[in-house]
Coordinates of C-alpha atoms in Angstrom, one line a residue:
M1270 CA 23.4 -2.9 14.0
I1271 CA 19.7 -2.6 12.9
R1272 CA 18.6 0.9 14.0
A1273 CA 15.6 1.2 11.8
I1274 CA 13.0 -1.3 10.5
A1275 CA 10.4 -0.7 7.8
F1276 CA 7.2 -2.5 6.9
D1277 CA 5.1 -3.1 3.9
L1278 CA 1.4 -2.2 4.5
W1279 CA -1.1 -4.5 2.8
E1280 CA -1.0 -8.1 3.9
T1281 CA 1.8 -7.2 6.4
L1282 CA 0.3 -4.8 8.8
I1283 CA -3.3 -4.6 7.5
T1284 CA -5.5 -6.8 5.4
N1285 CA -8.9 -6.9 3.7
T1286 CA -11.2 -9.9 4.0
P1287 CA -13.3 -10.6 0.9
E1288 CA -16.3 -9.1 2.9
Q1289 CA -14.4 -5.9 3.6
S1290 CA -13.4 -5.6 0.0
R1291 CA -17.0 -6.1 -1.1
L1292 CA -18.2 -3.4 1.4
Q1293 CA -15.5 -1.0 0.3
K1294 CA -16.3 -1.4 -3.3
E1295 CA -20.0 -1.1 -2.7
A1296 CA -19.5 2.1 -0.7
R1297 CA -17.3 3.6 -3.5
L1298 CA -19.7 2.8 -6.3
T1299 CA -22.8 3.8 -4.4
R1300 CA -21.4 7.3 -3.6
L1301 CA -20.0 7.8 -7.1
E1302 CA -23.4 6.8 -8.5
Q1303 CA -25.1 9.3 -6.3
I1304 CA -22.8 12.1 -7.3
L1305 CA -23.0 11.4 -11.0
T1306 CA -26.8 11.1 -10.9
R1307 CA -27.1 14.4 -9.0
H1308 CA -25.1 16.1 -11.8
G1309 CA -27.2 14.7 -14.6
F1310 CA -25.2 11.7 -15.5
A1311 CA -27.6 8.9 -14.4
R1312 CA -27.1 6.9 -17.7
E1313 CA -23.4 7.0 -17.4
A1314 CA -23.7 5.9 -13.7
E1315 CA -25.4 2.7 -14.8
R1316 CA -22.0 1.6 -16.3
L1317 CA -20.0 2.4 -13.2
E1318 CA -19.1 -1.1 -12.2
H1319 CA -17.7 -1.9 -15.6
A1320 CA -15.8 1.4 -15.8
H1321 CA -14.5 0.7 -12.3
H1322 CA -13.1 -2.6 -13.5
R1323 CA -11.7 -1.0 -16.7
Q1324 CA -10.0 1.8 -14.7
W1325 CA -8.1 -0.7 -12.6
N1326 CA -6.9 -2.6 -15.7
R1327 CA -5.9 0.6 -17.3
C1328 CA -3.8 1.7 -14.3
Q1329 CA -2.2 -1.7 -14.2
E1330 CA -1.2 -1.5 -17.9
L1331 CA -0.1 2.0 -17.9
Y1332 CA 1.6 2.5 -14.5
W1333 CA 1.7 -0.3 -12.0
S1334 CA 3.1 -3.0 -14.3
A1335 CA 6.1 -0.6 -14.8
D1336 CA 6.4 0.1 -11.0
L1337 CA 5.1 3.7 -11.5
D1338 CA 2.2 5.4 -9.8
I1339 CA -0.1 8.4 -10.2
P1340 CA -2.0 10.7 -7.9
C1341 CA -5.5 9.7 -7.0
R1342 CA -7.0 12.5 -9.1
R1343 CA -5.5 11.0 -12.2
Q1344 CA -7.2 7.7 -11.4
V1345 CA -10.4 9.6 -11.2
D1346 CA -9.8 11.1 -14.6
H1347 CA -9.3 7.6 -16.0
L1348 CA -12.6 6.5 -14.4
L1349 CA -14.5 9.4 -16.0
E1350 CA -12.8 8.7 -19.3
E1351 CA -14.0 5.0 -19.1
L1352 CA -17.5 6.5 -18.6
E1353 CA -16.9 8.5 -21.8
L1354 CA -17.0 11.7 -19.8
D1355 CA -14.4 14.5 -20.1
P1356 CA -12.8 15.4 -16.7
A1357 CA -12.1 18.9 -18.0
S1358 CA -15.9 19.5 -18.2
F1359 CA -16.3 19.1 -14.4
D1360 CA -15.7 22.0 -12.0
E1361 CA -13.2 21.6 -9.2
P1362 CA -15.7 21.1 -6.4
T1363 CA -17.3 18.3 -8.3
L1364 CA -14.0 16.7 -9.1
A1365 CA -13.0 16.9 -5.5
E1366 CA -16.2 15.3 -4.4
I1367 CA -15.8 12.5 -6.8
E1368 CA -12.2 12.0 -5.7
T1369 CA -13.2 11.8 -2.1
A1370 CA -15.9 9.2 -2.8
F1371 CA -13.4 7.2 -4.9
A1372 CA -10.5 7.3 -2.4
S1373 CA -12.2 7.0 1.0
A1374 CA -14.0 3.7 0.7
P1375 CA -11.8 1.9 3.3
L1376 CA -13.0 4.4 5.9
H1377 CA -16.5 3.0 5.5
A1378 CA -15.3 -0.6 6.1
L1379 CA -12.0 -0.4 7.9
P1380 CA -9.3 -3.0 6.9
A1381 CA -8.3 -5.5 9.7
T1382 CA -5.1 -5.4 11.5
V1383 CA -2.8 -8.3 10.9
D1384 CA -2.4 -10.4 14.0
G1385 CA 0.5 -9.1 16.1
A1386 CA 1.0 -5.9 14.0
R1387 CA 0.1 -3.4 16.8
D1388 CA 2.1 -5.3 19.4
V1389 CA 5.3 -5.6 17.3
L1390 CA 5.3 -2.0 16.3
R1391 CA 4.9 -0.9 19.8
E1392 CA 7.7 -3.2 21.0
L1393 CA 10.1 -2.1 18.4
H1394 CA 9.3 1.5 18.9
A1395 CA 9.8 1.2 22.7
R1396 CA 13.2 -0.3 22.1
G1397 CA 14.2 2.9 20.3
L1398 CA 14.2 1.7 16.7
R1399 CA 13.0 4.1 14.0
I1400 CA 10.0 2.6 12.4
G1401 CA 9.0 3.2 8.7
L1402 CA 6.4 2.1 6.2
I1403 CA 6.2 1.9 2.4
S1404 CA 3.0 1.2 0.6
N1405 CA 2.1 0.5 -3.0
T1406 CA -1.2 2.1 -2.7
G1407 CA -3.5 0.9 -5.5
R1408 CA -6.9 2.8 -5.3
T1409 CA -6.5 4.0 -1.7
P1410 CA -4.1 7.1 -1.5
G1411 CA -1.7 7.9 1.3
S1412 CA -4.0 10.6 2.6
I1413 CA -6.7 7.9 3.4
L1414 CA -4.2 5.3 4.5
R1415 CA -2.8 7.6 7.1
E1416 CA -6.3 8.0 8.5
V1417 CA -6.8 4.2 8.4
L1418 CA -3.6 3.6 10.3
A1419 CA -4.6 6.3 12.9
R1420 CA -8.0 4.6 13.4
L1421 CA -6.3 1.2 13.8
A1422 CA -3.9 2.7 16.4
L1423 CA -0.9 1.7 14.3
A1424 CA 0.2 5.3 13.3
P1425 CA 1.6 6.4 16.7
S1426 CA 4.4 3.7 16.4
I1427 CA 5.4 4.7 12.8
D1428 CA 8.0 7.5 12.4
A1429 CA 7.9 7.8 8.6
M1430 CA 5.5 6.7 5.8
V1431 CA 6.0 6.8 2.0
F1432 CA 3.1 6.1 -0.3
S1433 CA 3.6 5.3 -4.0
N1434 CA 0.8 7.6 -5.3
E1435 CA 2.6 10.5 -3.6
H1436 CA 6.1 9.4 -4.6
G1437 CA 5.4 8.5 -8.2
E1438 CA 7.2 5.1 -8.1
C1439 CA 6.4 1.8 -6.5
K1440 CA 8.4 -0.9 -4.8
P1441 CA 10.8 -2.5 -5.8
R1442 CA 12.2 0.7 -7.4
A1443 CA 15.1 2.0 -5.4
S1444 CA 13.8 5.6 -5.3
I1445 CA 10.9 4.8 -3.0
F1446 CA 13.3 3.1 -0.5
D1447 CA 15.6 6.1 -0.8
A1448 CA 12.8 8.4 0.2
L1449 CA 12.1 6.4 3.3
Q1450 CA 15.8 6.0 4.2
R1451 CA 16.2 9.8 4.1
Q1452 CA 13.2 10.3 6.5
L1453 CA 14.4 7.6 8.9
G1454 CA 18.0 8.9 9.0
A1455 CA 19.6 5.5 9.1
A1456 CA 22.2 4.0 6.7
Y1457 CA 20.9 1.2 4.5
G1458 CA 23.2 -1.3 6.4
E1459 CA 21.4 -0.3 9.6
M1460 CA 17.9 -1.1 8.2
A1461 CA 15.7 -4.0 7.7
F1462 CA 12.4 -4.4 5.8
V1463 CA 9.5 -6.7 6.4
G1464 CA 7.0 -7.6 3.7
D1465 CA 4.9 -10.4 2.3
N1466 CA 6.1 -10.1 -1.3
L1467 CA 9.5 -11.6 -2.1
Y1468 CA 10.0 -9.5 -5.2
V1469 CA 8.8 -6.0 -4.3
D1470 CA 9.6 -6.2 -0.6
V1471 CA 12.6 -8.5 0.0
Y1472 CA 14.3 -8.0 -3.3
G1473 CA 13.6 -4.3 -3.4
A1474 CA 15.1 -3.8 0.1
Q1475 CA 18.1 -6.2 -0.4
R1476 CA 19.3 -4.5 -3.6
C1477 CA 19.4 -1.2 -1.6
G1478 CA 21.5 -2.8 1.1
M1479 CA 18.9 -3.5 3.6
R1480 CA 18.1 -6.8 5.3
G1481 CA 15.0 -8.4 3.8
I1482 CA 12.6 -10.3 6.0
H1483 CA 9.8 -12.3 4.3
F1484 CA 6.6 -12.5 6.2
I1485 CA 4.3 -15.4 5.2
P1486 CA 0.9 -14.7 6.9
K1487 CA -1.1 -17.7 8.0
T1488 CA -4.1 -16.3 6.1
R1489 CA -4.1 -13.8 3.3
G1490 CA -6.7 -11.3 2.4
D1491 CA -7.6 -9.7 -1.0
A1492 CA -4.8 -7.1 -1.1
V1493 CA -2.2 -9.3 -2.9
A1494 CA 0.0 -7.9 -5.6
P1495 CA -0.1 -9.5 -9.0
D1496 CA 2.6 -12.1 -9.7
V1497 CA 5.6 -10.8 -11.6
D1498 CA 7.8 -13.1 -13.8
H1499 CA 11.1 -11.7 -12.6
G1500 CA 13.3 -14.7 -13.1
L1501 CA 15.2 -14.0 -9.9
T1502 CA 16.2 -16.3 -7.1
I1503 CA 15.5 -14.3 -3.9
E1504 CA 16.9 -15.5 -0.6
P1505 CA 15.5 -13.5 2.4
D1506 CA 17.6 -12.8 5.4
A1507 CA 14.8 -14.4 7.5
T1508 CA 11.4 -15.9 7.0
I1509 CA 8.6 -15.5 9.6
H1510 CA 5.0 -16.7 9.9
D1511 CA 4.1 -14.7 12.9
L1512 CA 4.7 -10.9 12.7
R1513 CA 5.8 -10.9 16.4
D1514 CA 8.8 -13.0 15.5
V1515 CA 10.4 -9.8 13.9
V1516 CA 11.6 -8.9 17.4
A1517 CA 13.6 -12.1 17.7
V1518 CA 14.9 -11.8 14.1
I1519 CA 16.3 -8.2 14.8
D1520 CA 17.9 -9.5 18.0
R1521 CA 19.6 -12.3 16.1
L1522 CA 20.8 -10.0 13.3
N1523 CA 22.2 -7.6 15.8
A1524 CA 23.9 -10.4 17.7
L1525 CA 25.5 -11.6 14.6
T1526 CA 26.8 -8.1 13.8
V1527 CA 28.3 -7.9 17.3
S1528 CA 29.9 -11.3 17.0
S1529 CA 31.4 -10.5 13.6
A1530 CA 32.8 -7.1 14.8
S1531 CA 34.5 -8.8 17.8
R1532 CA 36.5 -11.3 15.7

């Protein structure tokens, strides 16, 4: 029986339109420029957009391509290094101010809720299922994503959340699924995972013993993981195009379990 169900975050429960992504980037760069200029680094601030792009590529090369992740402060260090500034030369209050500006951009232009996300979380939670979430975080750390989920009224239906920047590894690594499984208190055979990415979500869940449900949204935003040449044939336990169909999938999987047990 499925007693717990977990979800991917970006492009499964929340999404960024191109306009939201633009506003978030604009908010981040504007606030960073103001801080750097105030501290006497106006010339370096003029190169922020290029450094911002280089910092993303650096994290992708060093960490995310290997399914690893780092704290947000380390990303800030890399950004300053791309500006040819030494992070060690900044005092702690200034570094904290820079980190807040870097991390909190989505609070200035909230992501959109994927159609049906709030309804399906409430329905599953009302049925007594334990609800979990795993997010590969990118630039936005778990501390900010928790606030985003609260503002979007999704957080009250989620019992456990695991974020890669806090955990240190990303999906599809087993350790991040293990961290969620321990929090939910269900056996892997009693869990299902829903996500839009066949490799990191479905494959990652299935190789731990969970059921993997592939969600293919009708429209996709900007928060899509880079393609990975994994050479695998991945067969989800179910495929849905409307998030609300998760409820029927769980009912079907549970009915199959009861039928098999009665034979």
